[in-house]
Coordinates of C-alpha atoms and ligand atoms in Angstrom, one line a residue:
M1 CA -13.5 18.4 -11.4
K2 CA -15.2 17.4 -8.2
Y3 CA -14.9 13.9 -6.5
Q4 CA -17.0 11.5 -8.5
F5 CA -18.1 9.7 -5.4
E6 CA -19.4 11.2 -2.3
S7 CA -17.7 8.5 -0.1
Q8 CA -14.3 9.3 -1.3
R9 CA -14.4 12.2 1.2
V10 CA -13.8 9.7 3.9
S11 CA -10.1 9.7 2.9
Y12 CA -9.7 13.3 4.0
P13 CA -9.3 12.6 7.7
Y14 CA -6.9 9.9 6.9
F15 CA -4.7 12.2 4.9
V16 CA -4.9 14.9 7.7
A17 CA -3.8 12.4 10.4
A18 CA -1.0 11.2 8.1
M19 CA 0.3 14.7 7.6
L20 CA 0.2 15.6 11.3
L21 CA 2.0 12.4 12.4
F22 CA 4.5 12.8 9.5
G23 CA 5.3 16.3 11.1
A24 CA 5.8 14.7 14.6
Q25 CA 7.9 12.0 13.0
I26 CA 10.3 14.6 11.7
L27 CA 10.4 16.6 14.9
F28 CA 11.5 13.3 16.8
G29 CA 14.0 12.8 13.9
L30 CA 15.6 16.1 14.6
V31 CA 15.7 15.4 18.3
I32 CA 17.5 12.1 18.0
G33 CA 19.7 13.5 15.1
A34 CA 20.7 16.4 17.6
Q35 CA 21.3 13.8 20.4
Y36 CA 24.0 12.2 18.1
L37 CA 26.0 15.4 18.5
W38 CA 24.8 16.5 22.0
P39 CA 24.0 13.1 23.8
D40 CA 22.5 14.8 27.0
L41 CA 19.9 16.7 25.1
L42 CA 16.5 16.3 26.7
F43 CA 17.8 13.6 28.9
P44 CA 16.1 12.0 30.9
A45 CA 12.8 13.1 29.4
I46 CA 13.4 11.6 25.9
P47 CA 16.4 9.4 25.8
F48 CA 17.7 8.4 22.5
N49 CA 16.3 4.9 22.5
I50 CA 12.8 6.2 23.1
G51 CA 13.0 9.0 20.6
R52 CA 14.2 6.6 18.0
M53 CA 11.3 4.3 18.9
I54 CA 8.8 7.1 18.4
H55 CA 10.5 8.3 15.2
I56 CA 10.2 4.9 13.5
N57 CA 6.8 3.9 14.8
L58 CA 5.3 7.3 13.8
L59 CA 6.8 6.6 10.4
V60 CA 5.0 3.3 10.2
V61 CA 1.7 4.6 11.6
W62 CA 1.5 7.6 9.3
L63 CA 2.3 5.6 6.3
I64 CA -0.5 3.1 7.1
F65 CA -2.9 6.1 7.7
G66 CA -1.7 7.4 4.2
F67 CA -2.1 3.9 2.5
M68 CA -5.7 3.6 4.0
G69 CA -6.7 7.1 3.0
A70 CA -5.3 6.7 -0.5
A71 CA -7.2 3.4 -0.8
Y72 CA -10.5 5.0 0.3
Y73 CA -10.0 7.5 -2.4
L74 CA -8.9 5.1 -5.0
L75 CA -11.5 2.3 -4.5
P76 CA -14.7 4.0 -5.6
E77 CA -13.1 5.2 -8.8
E78 CA -11.6 1.8 -9.5
V79 CA -14.6 -0.3 -8.7
E80 CA -17.2 2.4 -9.8
G81 CA -19.2 2.4 -6.6
E82 CA -19.4 4.0 -3.2
I83 CA -17.4 2.8 -0.1
Y84 CA -19.4 0.0 1.5
S85 CA -19.6 1.8 4.9
T86 CA -18.3 5.2 5.5
K87 CA -19.4 4.9 9.2
L88 CA -17.1 1.9 9.5
A89 CA -14.4 3.8 7.8
M90 CA -14.7 6.6 10.5
V91 CA -15.0 4.2 13.4
Q92 CA -11.9 2.6 12.1
F93 CA -10.2 6.0 11.8
W94 CA -10.7 7.0 15.4
L95 CA -9.8 3.6 16.7
F96 CA -6.5 3.6 14.9
L97 CA -5.8 7.2 15.9
A98 CA -6.5 6.4 19.6
G99 CA -4.4 3.2 19.4
G100 CA -1.5 5.0 17.6
A101 CA -1.6 8.0 19.9
T102 CA -1.7 5.7 23.0
A103 CA 1.3 3.8 21.8
I104 CA 3.4 6.8 21.1
V105 CA 2.5 8.6 24.4
G106 CA 2.9 5.2 26.1
Y107 CA 6.6 5.1 24.9
L108 CA 7.3 8.4 26.7
F109 CA 6.2 6.6 29.9
R110 CA 8.2 3.5 29.0
W111 CA 5.2 1.4 28.2
H112 CA 6.6 -0.7 25.4
D113 CA 7.9 -4.1 24.1
G114 CA 11.4 -4.8 23.1
R115 CA 11.6 -5.5 19.4
E116 CA 12.4 -2.7 16.8
F117 CA 9.5 -1.6 14.8
L118 CA 7.3 -3.9 16.9
E119 CA 7.5 -2.1 20.1
Q120 CA 3.7 -1.7 20.5
P121 CA 2.4 -3.5 23.7
T122 CA 0.3 -6.5 23.0
L123 CA -2.9 -4.7 23.8
I124 CA -2.2 -2.1 21.1
K125 CA -1.1 -4.8 18.7
V126 CA -4.5 -6.5 19.2
G127 CA -6.2 -3.2 18.5
I128 CA -4.2 -2.7 15.3
V129 CA -5.3 -6.1 14.0
I130 CA -8.9 -5.2 14.7
V131 CA -8.5 -1.9 12.8
V132 CA -6.9 -3.6 9.9
L133 CA -9.5 -6.2 9.8
M134 CA -12.3 -3.6 9.7
F135 CA -10.5 -1.9 6.9
I136 CA -10.1 -5.0 4.8
F137 CA -13.7 -6.1 5.4
N138 CA -14.8 -2.6 4.2
M139 CA -12.5 -2.9 1.1
I140 CA -13.7 -6.4 0.1
M141 CA -17.3 -5.3 0.6
T142 CA -16.7 -2.2 -1.6
M143 CA -15.2 -4.4 -4.2
I144 CA -18.0 -6.9 -4.2
K145 CA -20.7 -4.1 -4.4
G146 CA -18.8 -2.2 -7.0
R147 CA -19.6 -2.4 -10.8
R148 CA -16.2 -3.8 -11.8
R149 CA -13.1 -5.1 -10.3
T150 CA -9.8 -3.9 -11.9
S151 CA -6.4 -5.5 -11.6
T152 CA -5.2 -2.3 -9.7
S153 CA -7.9 -2.8 -7.0
I154 CA -7.1 -6.5 -6.6
V155 CA -3.4 -6.0 -6.3
L156 CA -4.1 -3.3 -3.7
L157 CA -6.2 -5.8 -1.8
T158 CA -3.5 -8.4 -2.0
G159 CA -1.1 -5.9 -0.5
F160 CA -3.3 -5.1 2.4
L161 CA -4.1 -8.8 3.0
G162 CA -0.4 -9.5 3.2
L163 CA 0.2 -6.4 5.5
A164 CA -2.4 -8.1 7.9
V165 CA -1.1 -11.6 7.6
F166 CA 2.5 -10.8 8.1
Y167 CA 1.9 -8.5 11.0
L168 CA 0.6 -11.6 13.0
F169 CA 4.1 -12.7 13.3
A170 CA 4.6 -9.7 15.7
F171 CA 2.7 -11.8 18.2
Y172 CA 5.2 -14.7 17.9
K173 CA 8.1 -14.1 20.4
P174 CA 10.2 -17.2 20.8
V175 CA 12.8 -17.1 23.6
N176 CA 15.6 -18.3 21.3
M177 CA 17.1 -15.2 19.7
V178 CA 17.8 -16.8 16.4
I179 CA 14.3 -17.9 15.9
D180 CA 13.0 -14.6 17.2
K181 CA 14.9 -12.6 14.6
Y182 CA 14.1 -15.2 11.9
Y183 CA 10.4 -14.4 12.2
W184 CA 10.8 -10.7 13.0
W185 CA 12.0 -10.3 9.5
W186 CA 8.8 -11.9 8.2
V187 CA 7.2 -8.7 9.3
V188 CA 9.8 -6.1 8.6
H189 CA 11.3 -7.5 5.3
L190 CA 8.3 -9.2 3.9
W191 CA 6.2 -5.8 4.5
V192 CA 8.7 -3.4 2.8
E193 CA 10.2 -5.8 0.2
G194 CA 6.9 -7.7 -0.4
V195 CA 3.4 -6.7 0.3
W196 CA 4.0 -3.0 0.6
E197 CA 5.5 -3.0 -2.8
L198 CA 2.2 -4.3 -4.1
I199 CA 0.4 -1.4 -2.4
M200 CA 2.9 1.0 -4.0
A201 CA 2.6 -0.6 -7.3
A202 CA -1.3 -0.3 -7.3
F203 CA -1.1 3.4 -6.3
L204 CA 1.5 3.9 -9.1
S205 CA -0.8 2.2 -11.6
F206 CA -3.8 4.2 -10.5
L207 CA -2.0 7.6 -10.6
L208 CA -0.4 6.9 -14.0
I209 CA -3.8 5.9 -15.5
K210 CA -5.4 9.1 -14.2
L211 CA -2.5 11.5 -14.9
T212 CA -1.4 10.3 -18.4
G213 CA -4.6 9.1 -19.9
V214 CA -2.8 6.0 -21.2
D215 CA -5.0 2.8 -21.6
R216 CA -5.7 0.8 -18.4
E217 CA -4.7 -2.4 -20.4
V218 CA -1.2 -1.1 -21.0
A219 CA -0.8 0.1 -17.3
E220 CA -2.1 -3.2 -15.8
K221 CA 0.2 -5.2 -17.9
W222 CA 3.1 -3.4 -16.3
L223 CA 1.4 -3.9 -13.0
Y224 CA 1.5 -7.6 -13.3
V225 CA 5.2 -7.6 -14.3
I226 CA 5.9 -5.6 -11.2
V227 CA 3.9 -7.9 -9.0
G228 CA 5.6 -11.0 -10.6
L229 CA 9.0 -9.6 -10.0
T230 CA 8.2 -8.6 -6.5
F231 CA 7.2 -12.1 -5.4
L232 CA 9.9 -13.8 -7.4
T233 CA 12.6 -11.8 -5.8
G234 CA 11.4 -10.4 -2.4
V235 CA 10.3 -13.7 -0.7
I236 CA 13.6 -15.6 -0.8
G237 CA 15.4 -12.3 -0.8
T238 CA 14.6 -12.3 2.9
G239 CA 17.8 -14.4 3.1
H240 CA 19.9 -11.2 3.0
H241 CA 19.0 -10.8 6.7
Y242 CA 20.0 -14.4 7.5
Y243 CA 23.7 -14.1 6.9
W244 CA 25.1 -13.7 10.4
I245 CA 22.3 -14.5 12.9
G246 CA 22.7 -18.2 13.3
T247 CA 20.5 -19.4 10.5
P248 CA 21.7 -22.1 8.1
A249 CA 24.7 -21.2 5.8
F250 CA 22.7 -21.9 2.6
W251 CA 21.1 -18.6 3.2
Q252 CA 24.2 -16.7 2.2
T253 CA 23.9 -18.1 -1.3
W254 CA 20.2 -17.9 -1.6
G255 CA 19.9 -14.5 0.0
A256 CA 22.6 -13.1 -2.3
W257 CA 21.1 -14.2 -5.5
F258 CA 17.5 -13.4 -4.8
S259 CA 18.1 -10.2 -3.1
A260 CA 20.5 -9.1 -5.8
I261 CA 17.6 -9.2 -8.3
E262 CA 15.3 -7.5 -5.8
V263 CA 16.4 -4.3 -7.7
L264 CA 14.2 -5.5 -10.7
P265 CA 10.8 -4.5 -9.6
F266 CA 12.2 -1.1 -8.7
V267 CA 13.7 -0.8 -12.2
A268 CA 10.4 -1.9 -13.7
M269 CA 8.5 0.9 -11.8
V270 CA 10.9 3.5 -13.2
A271 CA 10.5 2.2 -16.7
F272 CA 6.7 1.9 -16.3
S273 CA 6.4 5.5 -15.0
F274 CA 8.5 7.1 -17.6
K275 CA 6.9 5.0 -20.4
M276 CA 3.5 6.0 -19.3
I277 CA 4.4 9.8 -19.0
A278 CA 6.1 9.7 -22.4
K279 CA 3.1 8.3 -24.0
R280 CA 0.6 10.6 -22.1
S281 CA -2.3 11.6 -24.3
R282 CA -3.1 14.7 -22.3
Q283 CA -1.4 17.3 -20.1
H284 CA -2.9 16.8 -16.7
P285 CA -3.2 20.2 -14.9
N286 CA -2.0 18.7 -11.6
R287 CA 1.8 18.9 -12.4
A288 CA 2.7 18.4 -8.7
A289 CA 1.0 15.0 -8.6
I290 CA 3.0 13.9 -11.8
L291 CA 6.1 15.1 -10.2
W292 CA 5.5 13.2 -6.8
T293 CA 4.5 10.1 -8.9
A294 CA 7.6 10.1 -11.1
G295 CA 9.6 11.0 -7.8
A296 CA 8.4 7.8 -6.1
A297 CA 9.6 5.6 -8.9
V298 CA 13.1 7.3 -9.1
L299 CA 13.6 7.7 -5.4
S300 CA 12.5 4.3 -4.5
F301 CA 14.9 2.9 -7.2
L302 CA 17.8 4.8 -5.6
G303 CA 17.0 4.2 -2.1
A304 CA 15.8 0.5 -2.3
G305 CA 17.4 -0.6 -5.6
V306 CA 20.9 1.2 -5.5
W307 CA 21.5 1.6 -1.8
G308 CA 19.9 -1.7 -1.1
F309 CA 22.0 -3.5 -3.7
M310 CA 25.2 -1.8 -2.3
H311 CA 25.2 -3.8 0.9
T312 CA 23.0 -6.9 0.0
L313 CA 25.9 -9.3 -1.0
P314 CA 27.3 -11.1 2.0
Q315 CA 30.8 -10.3 0.9
V316 CA 29.9 -6.7 1.4
N317 CA 27.3 -7.0 4.2
F318 CA 30.0 -8.8 6.3
Y319 CA 31.6 -5.4 6.7
T320 CA 28.5 -3.0 6.6
H321 CA 26.0 -5.0 8.7
G322 CA 24.3 -2.8 11.3
T323 CA 26.4 0.2 10.5
Q324 CA 25.4 3.7 9.4
I325 CA 25.3 2.3 5.8
T326 CA 22.1 0.4 6.8
A327 CA 20.7 3.6 8.2
S328 CA 21.5 5.5 5.0
H329 CA 19.6 2.9 3.0
G330 CA 16.7 2.8 5.4
H331 CA 16.1 6.5 5.1
L332 CA 16.2 6.8 1.4
A333 CA 14.3 3.5 0.8
F334 CA 11.4 4.4 3.2
Y335 CA 11.2 8.0 2.1
G336 CA 11.5 7.3 -1.6
A337 CA 9.2 4.4 -1.8
Y338 CA 6.5 4.8 0.8
A339 CA 6.5 8.4 2.0
V340 CA 6.7 9.8 -1.6
I341 CA 3.9 7.5 -2.9
V342 CA 1.6 8.6 -0.1
L343 CA 2.4 12.1 -0.8
A344 CA 1.8 11.5 -4.5
M345 CA -1.7 10.2 -3.7
A346 CA -2.5 13.0 -1.4
S347 CA -1.2 15.4 -3.9
Y348 CA -3.6 14.0 -6.6
A349 CA -6.5 13.6 -4.3
M350 CA -6.4 16.8 -2.2
P351 CA -7.6 19.3 -5.0
N352 CA -10.7 17.1 -5.5
L353 CA -11.3 16.7 -1.8
R354 CA -11.3 20.3 -1.0
K355 CA -14.9 21.6 -1.0
A356 CA -14.1 24.5 -3.4
G357 CA -13.5 21.9 -6.0
S358 CA -12.3 22.5 -9.5
A359 CA -9.1 24.6 -9.7
I360 CA -5.7 23.1 -8.8
T361 CA -3.7 25.7 -7.1
S362 CA -0.5 26.3 -5.3
Q363 CA 1.6 24.1 -7.4
K364 CA 4.6 26.4 -6.8
L365 CA 4.6 25.6 -3.1
E366 CA 4.2 21.9 -3.6
I367 CA 6.8 21.7 -6.3
F368 CA 9.2 23.7 -4.0
A369 CA 8.4 21.2 -1.2
F370 CA 9.1 18.2 -3.5
W371 CA 12.5 19.4 -4.4
T372 CA 13.5 20.6 -1.0
M373 CA 12.5 17.5 0.7
G374 CA 13.8 15.2 -2.1
A375 CA 17.4 16.9 -2.2
S376 CA 17.5 17.1 1.6
M377 CA 16.8 13.4 2.0
L378 CA 19.5 12.7 -0.7
F379 CA 22.0 14.7 1.3
I380 CA 20.9 13.0 4.5
T381 CA 21.6 9.7 2.7
L382 CA 25.0 10.7 1.5
A383 CA 26.0 12.0 4.9
L384 CA 25.1 8.8 6.4
T385 CA 26.9 6.9 3.6
G386 CA 30.0 8.9 4.5
A387 CA 29.7 8.1 8.2
G388 CA 29.2 4.5 7.2
I389 CA 32.3 4.4 5.1
V390 CA 34.3 5.8 8.0
Q391 CA 32.7 3.4 10.5
V392 CA 33.3 0.4 8.4
Y393 CA 37.0 1.3 7.9
L394 CA 37.7 2.1 11.6
Q395 CA 35.5 -0.4 13.3
R396 CA 35.4 -3.4 10.9
V397 CA 38.7 -3.1 9.1
L398 CA 41.0 -1.7 11.8
G399 CA 39.0 -3.1 14.7
M400 CA 38.6 0.1 16.7
S401 CA 35.9 0.0 19.3
Y402 CA 32.3 1.3 18.3
M403 CA 32.3 4.2 20.7
E404 CA 35.8 5.3 19.6
T405 CA 34.8 5.4 15.9
Q406 CA 31.9 7.7 16.6
S407 CA 34.1 10.7 17.4
F408 CA 35.5 10.4 13.8
M409 CA 32.0 10.6 12.3
N410 CA 30.7 13.9 13.9
I411 CA 31.2 16.0 10.8
F412 CA 28.7 13.6 8.9
Y413 CA 26.2 13.8 11.8
F414 CA 26.3 17.5 11.6
I415 CA 25.6 17.4 7.9
R416 CA 22.8 15.0 8.5
L417 CA 21.3 17.3 11.1
F418 CA 21.7 20.3 8.8
F419 CA 19.8 18.7 6.0
G420 CA 17.3 17.4 8.5
A421 CA 16.4 21.0 9.2
T422 CA 16.2 21.8 5.5
F423 CA 13.9 18.7 5.0
A424 CA 11.8 20.1 7.9
I425 CA 11.5 23.5 6.1
G426 CA 10.3 21.6 2.9
L427 CA 7.8 19.7 4.9
V428 CA 6.5 22.9 6.7
V429 CA 5.8 24.3 3.2
Y430 CA 4.1 21.3 2.1
L431 CA 1.9 21.1 5.2
Y432 CA 1.1 24.8 4.9
D433 CA 0.0 24.1 1.4
F434 CA -1.9 21.0 2.5
F435 CA -3.9 22.8 5.2
T436 CA -4.4 26.2 3.6
G437 CA -4.9 25.3 0.0
K438 CA -8.6 25.4 0.3
A439 CA -8.7 28.8 1.9
R440 CA -6.3 30.4 -0.6
Q441 CA -8.2 28.7 -3.3
A442 CA -11.5 30.1 -2.3
A443 CA -10.0 33.7 -1.8
Ligands
LIG501 C1 11.2 0.1 -0.2 C2 12.0 -1.0 0.0 C3 12.9 -1.0 1.2 C4 12.8 -0.4 2.5 C5 11.8 0.5 3.0 C6 13.9 -0.9 3.2 C7 14.3 -0.6 4.4 C8 15.3 -1.2 5.3 C9 15.5 -1.0 6.7 C10 14.7 0.1 7.5 C11 16.6 -1.7 7.0 C12 17.1 -1.8 8.4 C13 16.4 -2.7 9.2 C14 17.0 -2.9 10.7 O1 18.0 -3.6 10.8 O2 16.5 -2.3 11.6 C15 16.9 -2.5 5.9 C16 18.0 -3.4 5.9 C17 18.5 -4.0 4.8 N1 18.1 -3.8 3.5 FE1 16.5 -2.8 2.9 N2 14.7 -1.8 2.4 C18 14.1 -1.9 1.1 C19 14.5 -2.6 0.1 C20 15.7 -3.2 -0.1 C21 16.2 -3.9 -1.2 C22 15.5 -4.0 -2.6 C23 17.4 -4.4 -0.9 C24 18.4 -5.2 -1.8 C25 18.6 -5.0 -3.0 C26 17.6 -4.2 0.5 C27 18.7 -4.6 1.3 C28 18.9 -4.5 2.6 C29 19.8 -5.2 3.4 C30 21.0 -6.1 2.9 C31 19.6 -4.9 4.7 C32 20.4 -5.3 6.0 C33 21.5 -4.4 6.4 C34 22.4 -4.8 7.5 O3 22.8 -6.0 7.5 O4 22.5 -4.1 8.4 N3 16.6 -3.4 1.1 N4 16.2 -2.1 4.9
LIG502 C1 14.7 15.4 9.8 C2 15.0 14.4 9.1 C3 15.4 13.1 9.9 C4 16.4 13.0 10.8 C5 17.3 14.0 11.5 C6 16.3 11.5 11.1 C7 17.2 11.0 12.1 C8 17.2 9.6 12.4 C9 18.0 9.1 13.4 C10 19.1 9.8 14.3 C11 17.9 7.7 13.5 C12 18.5 6.6 14.5 C13 19.6 6.0 13.7 C14 20.4 5.1 14.6 O1 19.7 4.1 15.2 O2 21.5 5.3 14.8 C15 16.8 7.4 12.5 C16 16.3 6.2 12.2 C17 15.4 6.0 11.2 N1 14.7 6.9 10.5 FE1 15.1 8.9 10.4 N2 15.4 11.0 10.4 C18 14.8 11.8 9.6 C19 13.8 11.6 8.7 C20 13.4 10.4 8.3 C21 12.4 10.1 7.3 C22 11.8 11.2 6.4 C23 12.3 8.8 7.2 C24 11.5 8.0 6.3 C25 10.5 8.4 5.5 C26 13.0 8.1 8.3 C27 13.2 6.9 8.6 C28 14.0 6.2 9.5 C29 14.2 4.8 9.7 C30 13.5 3.7 8.8 C31 15.1 4.6 10.7 C32 15.6 3.3 11.2 C33 16.8 3.0 10.4 C34 17.6 1.9 10.6 O3 17.3 1.1 11.5 O4 18.7 1.6 9.9 N3 13.6 9.2 8.9 N4 16.4 8.6 11.9
LIG503 FE1 15.3 -6.9 3.4

């Protein structure tokens, strides 16, 4: 089974860049995780705030590289036609890589803006917008030229359009802190609990159609249910960030109700995946890809659904706001939903992208990586949840000072770092497989 369309190969460099940046993200995660225990580590070269910035920026950059690579792989098969311009795709690739690298290296030299996740200097932000517009243009032209337009490809396009539109709020920097934070969430929340969910659902639909052989009509009905639930819940659900920042009080009611039902699209994705896999008409040889696909549904349900619900009601969030509970949820949700869906697409695409073609190899290593990384992330999440419970009790109930509480949480930070190391081992195995699969296959 070779790739059906020559232009699908353009996704390969995107996956490679995503994997290398993922590796760097985890390296910085280990550094800042260690700094929680040894605060002077690497000071003043990489202070915690800079390391943290690099950790979360690399996360977003590698995920977007992964989304774009996956889209370039998916589109030709969905629309039955080649990518409109592979040249444009490559120019766009190098521009994005240059912009991303400049931003990250710039952070080390203190060239950055102030707001979490949006620390890119304005010039880099402009570059990112240009890159995304090139990508969307290429995508739309590919869809126009293709022989068919599927619901999966349309949902994917909608997701990317939303990603571009909401990023524009990163340019709006009001002086008033309340207004500033109000719109900051239009990027951060409306990305991960809005338009990125559409991107994830489209990949899930593509993967399940390919891996189970179940009819497209069945899959795409589910896709529309998921998209509907996402819009219904996620938009007004933004209110769960407006409880305590100086926004009107009605947000406590609206935010609570709508964000509570934000669990539904994630429930639907689990039901969708398991229904399709149960009804599969054939045993696809790429077992690792099936595992990653089902894993994305289950882990996103846990991280976003369960851990999100846990602190989304104002009665609870009053105590947990901005504590390690938030960090526990942030880790499992980002990993379970977006890291794993990109890895699922890479896992599906890579055997077809390797020139040697046909056989699917090294399932053992990939499956080992899946369980090691998944279990490690679950333990990291549990460690941070433990730290969060101690923090809420000491700081928010007893009223102890922030710094004083920290010394009671060291055991959890140690556990987090330990499982960070096992996560890194899983990732090294995954990357080894990713980069040498072809050579070992040919041998
Ligand atoms: C895959 C989807 C999701 C991702 C990637 C994600 C990620 C995050 C991250 C990184 C933060 C911290 C933001 C910050 O303050 O810097 C956060 C906050 C929060 N998330 Fe999510 N989230 C997702 C879905 C959900 C869902 C479905 C819910 C509710 C059911 C939820 C509820 C919350 C709440 C209430 C906060 C604010 C915590 C606080 O007050 O400190 N999230 N999320
Ligand atoms: C080796 C494993 C990892 C370690 C040791 C680690 C460590 C850390 C640390 C120490 C922070 C700063 C928390 C704070 O501000 O107090 C952080 C933030 C964050 N990390 Fe990681 N990380 C790891 C892996 C990951 C992975 C795999 C993801 C996602 C796929 C991720 C996503 C995030 C996010 C979204 C934040 C911001 C959370 C928030 O604001 O609540 N990390 N990480
Ligand atoms: Fe949110």
